[in-house]
Tab-separated table of C-alpha atoms in Angstrom:
chain	number	residue	atom	x	y	z
A	1469	UNK	CA	105.146	8.107	10.695
A	1470	UNK	CA	107.344	4.903	9.904
A	1471	UNK	CA	106.100	1.515	9.596
A	1472	UNK	CA	108.129	-1.471	10.040
A	1473	UNK	CA	108.145	-4.464	7.834
A	1474	UNK	CA	106.681	-6.721	10.247
A	1475	UNK	CA	104.493	-4.261	12.545
A	1476	UNK	CA	101.621	-1.789	12.576
A	1477	UNK	CA	102.914	2.119	12.079
A	1478	UNK	CA	104.440	3.721	14.611
A	1479	UNK	CA	102.076	4.795	17.286
A	1480	UNK	CA	98.972	2.765	16.051
A	1481	UNK	CA	97.372	0.435	18.205
A	1482	UNK	CA	96.965	-3.429	17.639
A	1483	UNK	CA	93.947	-3.574	20.296
A	1484	UNK	CA	90.353	-3.307	17.985
A	1485	UNK	CA	87.653	-1.345	18.709
A	1486	UNK	CA	86.855	-0.111	22.458
A	1487	UNK	CA	84.307	-1.829	24.100
A	1488	UNK	CA	80.868	0.362	24.916
A	1489	UNK	CA	81.258	0.853	28.365
A	1490	UNK	CA	79.052	2.573	30.990
A	1491	UNK	CA	76.002	1.905	32.614
A	1492	UNK	CA	73.245	1.271	29.738
A	1493	UNK	CA	76.120	-1.156	28.149
A	1494	UNK	CA	76.118	-2.973	31.567
A	1495	UNK	CA	72.167	-3.530	31.097
A	1496	UNK	CA	72.625	-4.497	28.112
A	1497	UNK	CA	75.327	-7.422	28.373
A	1498	UNK	CA	73.297	-8.631	31.303
A	1499	UNK	CA	69.562	-8.719	30.102
A	1500	UNK	CA	69.203	-9.709	26.748
A	1501	UNK	CA	66.302	-8.682	24.273
A	1502	UNK	CA	64.856	-12.190	24.502
A	1503	UNK	CA	65.191	-12.159	28.505
A	1504	UNK	CA	63.334	-8.535	28.833
A	1505	UNK	CA	60.526	-9.878	26.757
A	1506	UNK	CA	60.042	-12.814	28.765
A	1507	UNK	CA	60.259	-10.749	31.952
A	1508	UNK	CA	57.190	-8.999	31.115
A	1509	UNK	CA	55.347	-11.738	29.853
A	1510	UNK	CA	55.872	-12.488	33.218
A	1511	UNK	CA	54.483	-9.849	34.695
A	1512	UNK	CA	51.750	-9.921	32.751
A	1513	UNK	CA	50.949	-13.319	33.953
A	1514	UNK	CA	51.377	-12.121	37.347
A	1515	UNK	CA	48.910	-9.327	36.627
A	1516	UNK	CA	46.346	-11.761	35.319
A	1517	UNK	CA	47.030	-14.052	37.718
A	1518	UNK	CA	45.743	-11.116	40.840
A	1519	UNK	CA	42.646	-10.093	38.278
A	1520	UNK	CA	41.592	-14.099	37.720
A	1521	UNK	CA	41.778	-14.794	41.234
A	1522	UNK	CA	40.459	-11.505	43.343
A	1523	UNK	CA	37.637	-11.156	40.125
A	1524	UNK	CA	36.638	-14.967	40.948
A	1525	UNK	CA	36.283	-14.570	44.342
A	1526	UNK	CA	35.807	-11.236	45.513
A	1527	UNK	CA	31.989	-11.269	45.861
A	1528	UNK	CA	30.852	-14.825	46.221
A	1529	UNK	CA	27.434	-15.202	45.745
A	1530	UNK	CA	25.052	-17.664	44.707
A	1531	UNK	CA	23.343	-17.469	40.996
A	1532	UNK	CA	20.355	-19.962	39.650
A	1533	UNK	CA	21.543	-22.880	42.166
A	1534	UNK	CA	19.459	-26.144	41.021
A	1535	UNK	CA	16.711	-26.790	43.793
A	1536	UNK	CA	14.303	-29.141	44.614
A	1537	UNK	CA	10.994	-28.625	45.949
A	1538	UNK	CA	8.604	-31.342	47.665
A	1539	UNK	CA	5.331	-30.630	49.011
A	1540	UNK	CA	2.476	-33.137	49.825
A	1541	UNK	CA	0.279	-31.444	47.037
A	1542	UNK	CA	1.309	-30.149	43.779
A	1543	UNK	CA	-0.457	-26.863	44.702
A	1544	UNK	CA	1.387	-26.245	47.392
A	1545	UNK	CA	5.015	-27.143	45.321
A	1546	UNK	CA	3.670	-25.139	42.611
A	1547	UNK	CA	3.657	-21.949	44.695
A	1548	UNK	CA	6.275	-22.372	46.366
A	1549	UNK	CA	8.588	-23.295	43.205
A	1550	UNK	CA	7.401	-19.265	41.303
A	1551	UNK	CA	7.968	-17.784	45.152
A	1552	UNK	CA	11.722	-19.214	45.190
A	1553	UNK	CA	11.762	-18.454	41.593
A	1554	UNK	CA	11.346	-15.107	41.832
A	1555	UNK	CA	13.654	-13.794	44.381
A	1556	UNK	CA	15.646	-11.024	43.559
A	1557	UNK	CA	19.111	-11.724	42.073
A	1558	UNK	CA	17.664	-15.040	40.586
A	1559	UNK	CA	20.112	-16.879	43.409
A	1560	UNK	CA	17.743	-20.302	42.763
A	1561	UNK	CA	16.533	-22.266	40.098
A	1562	UNK	CA	13.754	-24.432	41.924
A	1563	UNK	CA	12.010	-27.657	40.101
A	1564	UNK	CA	9.208	-29.450	41.555
A	1565	UNK	CA	10.271	-33.049	42.444
A	1566	UNK	CA	7.221	-35.450	43.548
A	1567	UNK	CA	8.725	-36.491	47.175
A	1568	UNK	CA	11.180	-36.503	49.573
A	1569	UNK	CA	12.780	-39.253	48.163
A	1570	UNK	CA	13.184	-38.010	44.610
A	1571	UNK	CA	14.756	-34.916	45.925
A	1572	UNK	CA	17.078	-37.221	47.539
A	1573	UNK	CA	18.030	-39.283	44.359
A	1574	UNK	CA	18.388	-35.825	42.414
A	1575	UNK	CA	21.415	-34.389	45.222
A	1576	UNK	CA	22.723	-37.336	44.859
A	1577	UNK	CA	23.168	-37.885	41.350
A	1578	UNK	CA	24.419	-34.234	41.605
A	1579	UNK	CA	21.360	-33.311	39.415
A	1580	UNK	CA	20.686	-30.407	41.920
A	1581	UNK	CA	22.259	-28.788	44.849
A	1582	UNK	CA	19.628	-28.834	47.282
A	1583	UNK	CA	16.153	-29.621	47.930
A	1584	UNK	CA	13.237	-27.649	49.886
A	1585	UNK	CA	10.721	-30.273	51.894
A	1586	UNK	CA	7.287	-28.201	52.394
A	1587	UNK	CA	5.279	-29.011	55.496
A	1588	UNK	CA	2.152	-27.134	55.094
A	1589	UNK	CA	1.032	-28.441	58.339
A	1590	UNK	CA	3.212	-26.917	60.461
A	1591	UNK	CA	5.775	-23.699	60.092
A	1592	UNK	CA	9.095	-25.378	59.896
A	1593	UNK	CA	10.346	-26.917	56.557
A	1594	UNK	CA	13.110	-28.781	56.260
A	1595	UNK	CA	16.241	-27.760	53.522
A	1596	UNK	CA	18.481	-30.884	52.631
A	1597	UNK	CA	21.744	-29.683	51.458
A	1598	UNK	CA	25.575	-31.579	50.717
A	1599	UNK	CA	27.859	-30.188	52.072
A	1600	UNK	CA	30.742	-32.754	49.950
A	1601	UNK	CA	29.698	-30.771	46.692
A	1602	UNK	CA	31.186	-27.645	48.886
A	1603	UNK	CA	30.533	-26.055	52.002
A	1604	UNK	CA	30.462	-22.580	50.747
A	1605	UNK	CA	27.580	-23.392	48.523
A	1606	UNK	CA	25.319	-25.216	51.704
A	1607	UNK	CA	26.097	-22.036	53.307
A	1608	UNK	CA	24.941	-20.087	51.292
A	1609	UNK	CA	21.573	-22.046	49.879
A	1610	UNK	CA	21.123	-22.214	53.595
A	1611	UNK	CA	20.995	-18.251	53.864
A	1612	UNK	CA	18.647	-17.661	50.765
A	1613	UNK	CA	16.083	-20.213	51.311
A	1614	UNK	CA	16.109	-19.521	54.902
A	1615	UNK	CA	15.475	-15.739	53.869
A	1616	UNK	CA	12.786	-16.618	51.592
A	1617	UNK	CA	11.146	-18.756	54.306
A	1618	UNK	CA	11.579	-15.819	57.054
A	1619	UNK	CA	10.021	-13.451	54.783
A	1620	UNK	CA	6.901	-15.819	54.626
A	1621	UNK	CA	6.522	-16.113	58.120
A	1622	UNK	CA	8.236	-19.741	58.254
A	1623	UNK	CA	11.571	-21.175	59.419
A	1624	UNK	CA	13.779	-23.919	58.015
A	1625	UNK	CA	15.351	-26.868	59.422
A	1626	UNK	CA	19.189	-27.658	57.459
A	1627	UNK	CA	19.845	-31.215	56.912
A	1628	UNK	CA	23.294	-32.361	55.515
A	1629	UNK	CA	22.691	-35.186	53.432
A	1630	UNK	CA	26.014	-35.483	52.298
A	1631	UNK	CA	28.793	-34.204	54.485
A	1632	UNK	CA	32.244	-33.842	54.273
A	1633	UNK	CA	34.560	-36.773	55.563
A	1634	UNK	CA	35.650	-35.785	59.210
A	1635	UNK	CA	39.097	-35.139	57.785
A	1636	UNK	CA	37.890	-33.141	54.963
A	1637	UNK	CA	37.543	-29.602	56.046
A	1638	UNK	CA	35.192	-27.536	54.296
A	1639	UNK	CA	35.425	-30.490	51.620
A	1640	UNK	CA	38.765	-28.797	49.870
A	1641	UNK	CA	40.776	-32.148	49.804
A	1642	UNK	CA	39.349	-33.141	46.648
A	1643	UNK	CA	40.492	-29.287	45.131
A	1644	UNK	CA	43.745	-29.549	46.814
A	1645	UNK	CA	44.746	-33.163	45.287
A	1646	UNK	CA	43.581	-32.211	41.886
A	1647	UNK	CA	45.597	-28.591	42.350
A	1648	UNK	CA	48.844	-30.613	42.820
A	1649	UNK	CA	47.862	-33.359	40.489
A	1650	UNK	CA	47.758	-30.053	37.932
A	1651	UNK	CA	51.446	-28.433	38.777
A	1652	UNK	CA	52.806	-31.928	38.647
A	1653	UNK	CA	51.773	-32.600	35.268
A	1654	UNK	CA	52.819	-29.110	34.019
A	1655	UNK	CA	56.002	-28.897	35.787
A	1656	UNK	CA	56.627	-32.705	34.307
A	1657	UNK	CA	56.158	-31.538	30.612
A	1658	UNK	CA	57.909	-28.186	31.106
A	1659	UNK	CA	61.432	-30.481	32.028
A	1660	UNK	CA	60.722	-32.947	29.783
A	1661	UNK	CA	60.224	-30.396	26.919
A	1662	UNK	CA	63.343	-28.155	27.988
A	1663	UNK	CA	65.478	-31.102	28.753
A	1664	UNK	CA	67.068	-31.036	24.892
A	1665	UNK	CA	66.162	-28.377	23.328
A	1666	UNK	CA	63.250	-25.894	23.115
A	1667	UNK	CA	61.269	-27.682	20.711
A	1668	UNK	CA	60.620	-31.850	20.323
A	1669	UNK	CA	63.489	-32.502	16.899
A	1670	UNK	CA	61.550	-35.117	16.032
A	1671	UNK	CA	58.560	-37.956	16.311
A	1672	UNK	CA	60.426	-40.834	18.270
A	1673	UNK	CA	61.370	-37.744	20.973
A	1674	UNK	CA	57.730	-36.552	21.281
A	1675	UNK	CA	56.631	-40.403	21.828
A	1676	UNK	CA	59.257	-40.831	24.402
A	1677	UNK	CA	58.619	-37.789	25.789
A	1678	UNK	CA	54.467	-38.695	25.877
A	1679	UNK	CA	55.582	-42.775	27.371
A	1680	UNK	CA	57.245	-40.602	30.473
A	1681	UNK	CA	54.667	-38.546	30.880
A	1682	UNK	CA	52.242	-41.564	31.094
A	1683	UNK	CA	54.440	-43.654	33.838
A	1684	UNK	CA	54.824	-39.882	34.962
A	1685	UNK	CA	51.139	-40.093	35.730
A	1686	UNK	CA	50.293	-43.389	36.642
A	1687	UNK	CA	52.573	-42.940	39.622
A	1688	UNK	CA	51.291	-38.950	40.468
A	1689	UNK	CA	47.912	-40.425	40.394
A	1690	UNK	CA	48.427	-43.603	42.584
A	1691	UNK	CA	50.625	-41.674	45.206
A	1692	UNK	CA	48.385	-38.589	45.583
A	1693	UNK	CA	45.531	-40.468	45.919
A	1694	UNK	CA	47.208	-42.923	48.874
A	1695	UNK	CA	48.238	-39.789	50.333
A	1696	UNK	CA	44.559	-38.073	50.383
A	1697	UNK	CA	42.826	-41.521	51.393
A	1698	UNK	CA	44.796	-44.124	53.140
A	1699	UNK	CA	47.674	-41.724	54.859
A	1700	UNK	CA	45.471	-38.526	55.924
A	1701	UNK	CA	42.031	-40.142	55.517
A	1702	UNK	CA	40.824	-36.781	53.988
A	1703	UNK	CA	38.831	-38.743	51.487
A	1704	UNK	CA	36.352	-41.603	51.425
A	1705	UNK	CA	36.101	-43.673	48.921
A	1706	UNK	CA	38.456	-46.448	47.114
A	1707	UNK	CA	41.392	-46.248	45.988
A	1708	UNK	CA	41.284	-47.310	42.434
A	1709	UNK	CA	38.850	-44.777	40.540
A	1710	UNK	CA	40.868	-41.879	42.298
A	1711	UNK	CA	43.667	-43.272	40.808
A	1712	UNK	CA	42.108	-43.319	37.550
A	1713	UNK	CA	40.838	-39.626	37.613
A	1714	UNK	CA	44.528	-39.009	38.799
A	1715	UNK	CA	46.020	-40.483	35.766
A	1716	UNK	CA	44.291	-39.152	33.644
A	1717	UNK	CA	44.591	-35.414	34.823
A	1718	UNK	CA	48.493	-35.142	35.026
A	1719	UNK	CA	48.618	-36.733	31.785
A	1720	UNK	CA	46.021	-34.167	30.318
A	1721	UNK	CA	47.830	-30.955	32.036
A	1722	UNK	CA	50.825	-32.704	30.499
A	1723	UNK	CA	50.335	-33.207	27.369
A	1724	UNK	CA	48.602	-29.610	26.965
A	1725	UNK	CA	51.527	-28.586	27.618
A	1726	UNK	CA	54.018	-30.459	25.832
A	1727	UNK	CA	51.250	-28.898	22.666
A	1728	UNK	CA	51.256	-25.614	23.514
A	1729	UNK	CA	55.831	-25.450	24.030
A	1730	UNK	CA	55.634	-27.688	20.910
A	1731	UNK	CA	53.705	-24.638	19.266
A	1732	UNK	CA	55.346	-21.603	20.863
A	1733	UNK	CA	58.634	-22.893	22.777
A	1734	UNK	CA	59.503	-21.683	25.997
A	1735	UNK	CA	56.194	-19.189	25.951
A	1736	UNK	CA	53.675	-21.724	25.432
A	1737	UNK	CA	55.257	-23.306	29.048
A	1738	UNK	CA	53.704	-19.932	30.378
A	1739	UNK	CA	50.769	-20.408	28.033
A	1740	UNK	CA	49.698	-23.335	30.146
A	1741	UNK	CA	50.114	-21.983	33.188
A	1742	UNK	CA	47.510	-19.068	32.097
A	1743	UNK	CA	45.414	-21.791	31.296
A	1744	UNK	CA	45.354	-24.401	33.832
A	1745	UNK	CA	46.321	-21.856	37.025
A	1746	UNK	CA	45.557	-18.678	35.788
A	1747	UNK	CA	41.879	-19.286	34.472
A	1748	UNK	CA	41.728	-22.832	35.720
A	1749	UNK	CA	42.165	-23.035	39.569
A	1750	UNK	CA	39.810	-20.084	40.376
A	1751	UNK	CA	37.143	-21.710	37.940
A	1752	UNK	CA	37.853	-25.223	39.127
A	1753	UNK	CA	35.018	-25.089	41.835
A	1754	UNK	CA	36.822	-25.391	44.821
A	1755	UNK	CA	36.668	-23.359	47.372
A	1756	UNK	CA	33.706	-21.447	45.822
A	1757	UNK	CA	31.412	-24.036	43.269
A	1758	UNK	CA	30.731	-22.614	40.251
A	1759	UNK	CA	26.691	-21.682	41.190
A	1760	UNK	CA	28.440	-18.987	43.487
A	1761	UNK	CA	31.278	-17.453	40.669
A	1762	UNK	CA	30.486	-15.196	38.661
A	1763	UNK	CA	29.316	-15.534	35.068
A	1764	UNK	CA	32.922	-15.760	32.990
A	1765	UNK	CA	34.067	-18.193	35.832
A	1766	UNK	CA	31.662	-20.414	35.940
A	1767	UNK	CA	31.133	-20.797	32.416
A	1768	UNK	CA	34.593	-21.581	31.757
A	1769	UNK	CA	34.977	-23.662	34.710
A	1770	UNK	CA	33.616	-26.900	33.557
A	1771	UNK	CA	35.773	-27.277	30.415
A	1772	UNK	CA	38.898	-26.709	31.762
A	1773	UNK	CA	41.071	-29.483	33.732
A	1774	UNK	CA	41.146	-28.001	37.025
A	1775	UNK	CA	37.263	-27.722	36.892
A	1776	UNK	CA	36.815	-31.218	35.260
A	1777	UNK	CA	39.167	-32.474	37.812
A	1778	UNK	CA	37.474	-31.375	40.850
A	1779	UNK	CA	34.014	-32.122	39.990
A	1780	UNK	CA	35.151	-35.547	39.118
A	1781	UNK	CA	37.203	-36.199	42.597
A	1782	UNK	CA	33.654	-35.112	44.497
A	1783	UNK	CA	31.994	-36.923	42.549
A	1784	UNK	CA	33.804	-40.184	43.298
A	1785	UNK	CA	34.453	-39.684	46.869
A	1786	UNK	CA	30.800	-38.530	48.119
A	1787	UNK	CA	28.380	-39.366	45.317
A	1788	UNK	CA	29.177	-42.775	44.493
A	1789	UNK	CA	31.102	-41.873	41.034
A	1790	UNK	CA	27.828	-40.072	39.642
A	1791	UNK	CA	28.164	-36.970	37.049
A	1792	UNK	CA	31.509	-38.269	35.962
A	1793	UNK	CA	30.886	-38.442	32.883
A	1794	UNK	CA	31.149	-35.002	31.690
A	1795	UNK	CA	33.953	-34.231	33.380
A	1796	UNK	CA	36.486	-37.456	32.216
A	1797	UNK	CA	34.802	-36.813	28.832
A	1798	UNK	CA	36.590	-33.400	28.931
A	1799	UNK	CA	39.597	-34.394	30.174
A	1800	UNK	CA	39.971	-37.638	27.485
A	1801	UNK	CA	39.472	-34.385	25.112
A	1802	UNK	CA	42.329	-32.267	26.333
A	1803	UNK	CA	44.892	-35.166	26.966
A	1804	UNK	CA	44.164	-36.611	23.103
A	1805	UNK	CA	44.359	-33.065	21.164
A	1806	UNK	CA	47.043	-32.211	23.781
A	1807	UNK	CA	49.258	-35.590	22.071
A	1808	UNK	CA	47.650	-35.026	18.797
A	1809	UNK	CA	49.495	-31.475	18.792
A	1810	UNK	CA	52.401	-32.589	20.549
A	1811	UNK	CA	52.744	-35.856	17.827
A	1812	UNK	CA	51.559	-32.850	14.760
A	1813	UNK	CA	54.682	-30.410	15.940
A	1814	UNK	CA	57.240	-33.004	16.044
A	1815	UNK	CA	56.399	-34.423	12.819
A	1816	UNK	CA	56.183	-30.819	10.904
A	1817	UNK	CA	59.782	-30.062	12.635
A	1818	UNK	CA	61.346	-33.926	11.459
A	1819	UNK	CA	59.536	-33.147	7.573
A	1820	UNK	CA	61.581	-29.578	7.347
A	1821	UNK	CA	64.561	-30.530	8.338
A	1822	UNK	CA	64.365	-28.202	11.409
A	1823	UNK	CA	66.669	-30.432	13.991
A	1824	UNK	CA	69.204	-29.757	16.780
A	1825	UNK	CA	72.898	-28.910	15.321
A	1826	UNK	CA	74.897	-31.790	15.697
A	1827	UNK	CA	77.921	-31.719	18.307
A	1828	UNK	CA	81.421	-30.897	16.458
A	1829	UNK	CA	83.400	-34.176	14.976
A	1830	UNK	CA	79.962	-36.289	14.534
A	1831	UNK	CA	77.662	-36.057	11.712
A	1832	UNK	CA	73.370	-34.809	12.347
A	1833	UNK	CA	70.970	-37.847	11.912
């Protein structure tokens, strides 16, 4: 084979190794290993969504619903409590109260979900319910008490002492408002987190993101309240309390998202969605309040932002703010924890020197 002084041997090709061809090569070019893993993660998230929602809602039934019982004399009250407590499946958790006034007070304070007022002089008793705490729960309570009364040869007349507003069908407006706030919280945080790199590069950027999230939360809380209240007339009550709740809830969900994204990168955003949407929404007590849900969902609901937010929104709108202390503490704890983890992740990355590469021609800070 001849060789020239400035070229390859005669007959040799100047091209590099041939690129792989065929369908599998096209697949590898189109879908990287990282993308394939993320797609599998999305599939798992989707299956978890289906499992959680169907698992929570496929067979709702009352379980240990708090019920006050009042009668003119203690013996009648005690006998009625024993009879209701012995019902198969434990649908009710009856407790004796002094009189109807005390029963109403406990309903308004959200200590109980209903009250049975016994009239031993006749055969018709009265059941007090609060559909504003959940229309499905009020219906289930009426069904359980009505069946028990029928077995005793008695009837029951239902009175709704805390009804829903005219524009709040089935009492779901507060739930949908909370879900909207939660969606805005994690979407805002996700946009802030991925807008300039996968993770916070330094403490300053993390503080700025939390500050922007707070401003967004204030605006989202106000606008959501105005739409649900003055505009659509769906929720009664003042604007200021719901605005405060909305601000706290949006910031809480956003802080959780920033924290998980700071720990795990883009996978953390998926985990935030799993926590808030997959687990939080079906256990929030919206369509079916906690006494109607299976044990797992009724247990986790009060501890997650959607559940705490829904309970607080209903309390603010219909129960004069009674019993909001616990849910607000839950939200505040999540908000503080999310903010602290976000800042710790940013600080750790700054101290270890894990910073984004500087653009060509510049010096990294």
